[in-house]
Amino acid sequence: RAGGGYTTNLDEAETFTSAHAVRQYKCRETDLPWPVDYVRARAELGVDHQDLDLSRAQALATAPADDRIYVAYDGDWDGHCLGW
């Protein structure tokens, strides 16, 4: 994001020149620089489960019969994301 901050959305993430990324890493070693093309090639779609506001019963009742359904163990999350 322009001006800093964290995001999990690659389309919102700020990109840096190689020199700027290395300078940032030198002053904060937890900020690892990765090439944009490398990251985008390995990106996976995820949905923040905090944005899901229907109960399971409501979600299943409104889904078309041939719809694909995401299944997860109750309380078993990858951070806040459901991944595919």
XYZ file of C-alpha atoms in Angstrom:
84
model
C 0.000 0.000 0.000
C 1.319 3.406 -0.809
C 2.524 4.890 2.436
C 3.044 1.558 4.173
C 0.863 -0.874 6.039
C 0.165 -4.558 5.662
C -2.076 -6.242 3.116
C -2.687 -9.758 1.870
C -4.005 -8.460 -1.457
C -1.201 -8.405 -4.038
C -3.100 -5.823 -6.079
C -2.934 -3.435 -3.094
C 0.661 -4.202 -2.121
C 3.263 -1.533 -2.738
C 6.145 -2.495 -5.014
C 9.688 -1.233 -4.607
C 12.803 -1.000 -6.700
C 15.398 -3.623 -5.885
C 17.604 -1.000 -4.203
C 14.731 0.293 -2.047
C 13.735 -3.252 -1.036
C 17.307 -4.075 0.015
C 17.555 -0.834 2.045
C 14.281 -1.682 3.795
C 15.539 -5.194 4.566
C 18.815 -3.852 5.996
C 16.958 -1.718 8.533
C 14.195 -4.272 9.232
C 15.238 -7.869 8.599
C 11.685 -9.198 8.979
C 10.713 -7.418 5.727
C 12.015 -9.945 3.221
C 12.391 -8.687 -0.359
C 10.880 -10.990 -3.010
C 10.751 -10.401 -6.785
C 7.196 -9.468 -7.839
C 7.043 -11.954 -10.729
C 8.241 -14.767 -8.441
C 5.517 -14.030 -5.869
C 2.698 -13.561 -8.398
C 3.553 -16.873 -10.105
C 3.049 -18.670 -6.778
C 0.068 -16.732 -5.433
C -3.081 -18.619 -4.433
C -6.602 -17.334 -3.961
C -7.727 -16.987 -0.369
C -10.793 -15.564 1.356
C -10.637 -13.893 4.760
C -13.094 -15.926 6.820
C -13.900 -12.806 8.845
C -15.717 -11.523 5.720
C -18.096 -14.495 5.677
C -21.305 -13.471 7.404
C -23.710 -16.338 6.634
C -24.102 -19.322 8.917
C -23.114 -22.672 7.445
C -26.780 -23.649 7.141
C -27.652 -20.423 5.289
C -24.662 -20.735 2.966
C -25.495 -24.344 2.052
C -29.207 -23.567 1.613
C -28.473 -20.795 -0.901
C -25.823 -22.705 -2.887
C -26.887 -24.221 -6.227
C -27.057 -28.022 -6.170
C -24.042 -28.344 -8.488
C -21.971 -25.684 -6.688
C -18.486 -26.448 -5.399
C -18.304 -26.343 -1.593
C -15.292 -25.444 0.554
C -14.809 -27.863 3.442
C -12.647 -27.179 6.492
C -12.309 -28.471 10.005
C -14.086 -26.232 12.492
C -11.560 -23.703 13.825
C -8.712 -24.975 11.604
C -7.629 -21.886 9.648
C -4.515 -20.664 7.890
C -4.394 -17.363 9.752
C -7.613 -15.681 8.667
C -7.698 -17.180 5.183
C -9.549 -19.998 3.531
C -7.292 -21.230 0.747
C -7.834 -23.047 -2.527
